[in-house]
Amino acid sequence: MKNIELVNDIVTIRSMQLTDIDAIFEAGNYSEIWTHLVVTIQSREDAARFVEQSLLNQELGKEHPFVIIDNKTNRIIGSTKLMNPDPYHNRIEIGFSWLSPAYWRSPINSNCKYLLMQYCFEVLNLNRIQIQADERNERSRNAIARIGATQEGILRDHMVRKDGTPRNTVIFSVIRPEWPMVKLHIQQLLMNQMQPAR
């Protein structure tokens, strides 16, 4: 997977590049983004480490990092990744997704998940997409459930948070037989999100 670009009317998701460091810093320099994630972007150096490590992991075949671009402003507003590919078992994970707080509760996240799932199921022909979240991260868990992913269970003490406390991880998935219905569900969700408020 090299130089991927996924586009609709709302958002563009394209492969991350070294030249994105400054824009990643600008989009990610909000402490509230990183409460439930294992890294923090508080400086340009943090952003550089994030981008460089992401691109190194891409070279190692561990992930494919993307930037998220708001088509209205043509500005980078966040990032997401396809992670932990398993060609033998035909599965992948959508993870490490974050947005600048101004875009929380906007249609951006649902559009991103739709484009990524469509790519994974209809281009890569995968059988399973996994998404996970910190059990404490209700906003993220609700967003994942809202797009039609199935909660499969909770991995107890699965990770260690930045503050040293053990983290329970909630596992969600969408599998190939479910994709047609999930696709229609997200399309309807996106249509509803585009309706003007009354």
mmCIF file of C-alpha atoms in Angstrom, residues 28-42 96-101 133-140 160-167:
data_model
loop_
_atom_site.group_PDB
_atom_site.id
_atom_site.type_symbol
_atom_site.label_atom_id
_atom_site.label_comp_id
_atom_site.label_asym_id
_atom_site.label_seq_id
_atom_site.Cartn_x
_atom_site.Cartn_y
_atom_site.Cartn_z
ATOM 1 C CA GLY A 28 -2.641 17.897 17.014
ATOM 2 C CA ASN A 29 -1.401 20.502 19.474
ATOM 3 C CA TYR A 30 -4.394 20.090 21.817
ATOM 4 C CA SER A 31 -3.893 18.110 25.011
ATOM 5 C CA GLU A 32 -7.477 16.789 25.049
ATOM 6 C CA ILE A 33 -6.784 14.740 21.900
ATOM 7 C CA TRP A 34 -4.218 12.576 23.669
ATOM 8 C CA THR A 35 -6.019 11.666 26.904
ATOM 9 C CA HIS A 36 -6.623 8.070 25.785
ATOM 10 C CA LEU A 37 -3.750 7.600 23.327
ATOM 11 C CA VAL A 38 -0.219 6.382 23.999
ATOM 12 C CA VAL A 39 1.573 9.384 22.482
ATOM 13 C CA THR A 40 1.237 13.141 22.869
ATOM 14 C CA ILE A 41 1.899 15.907 20.356
ATOM 15 C CA GLN A 42 2.815 19.035 22.304
ATOM 16 C CA PHE A 96 -4.826 5.494 16.076
ATOM 17 C CA SER A 97 -7.475 7.825 14.686
ATOM 18 C CA TRP A 98 -7.585 11.392 15.985
ATOM 19 C CA LEU A 99 -9.057 14.719 14.932
ATOM 20 C CA SER A 100 -8.482 18.300 15.963
ATOM 21 C CA PRO A 101 -11.154 19.107 18.599
ATOM 22 C CA ALA A 133 -10.808 1.807 22.047
ATOM 23 C CA ASP A 134 -9.877 2.433 25.659
ATOM 24 C CA GLU A 135 -12.793 1.322 27.836
ATOM 25 C CA ARG A 136 -12.775 4.795 29.443
ATOM 26 C CA ASN A 137 -13.054 6.573 26.086
ATOM 27 C CA GLU A 138 -16.833 6.772 25.804
ATOM 28 C CA ARG A 139 -16.745 9.302 22.961
ATOM 29 C CA SER A 140 -14.666 6.980 20.785
ATOM 30 C CA VAL A 160 -0.683 0.364 30.091
ATOM 31 C CA ARG A 161 -1.743 4.002 29.900
ATOM 32 C CA LYS A 162 0.708 6.902 29.970
ATOM 33 C CA ASP A 163 -0.052 7.385 33.666
ATOM 34 C CA GLY A 164 0.909 3.775 34.400
ATOM 35 C CA THR A 165 -2.617 2.480 35.019
ATOM 36 C CA PRO A 166 -3.781 -0.707 33.266
ATOM 37 C CA ARG A 167 -6.139 -0.182 30.346
#
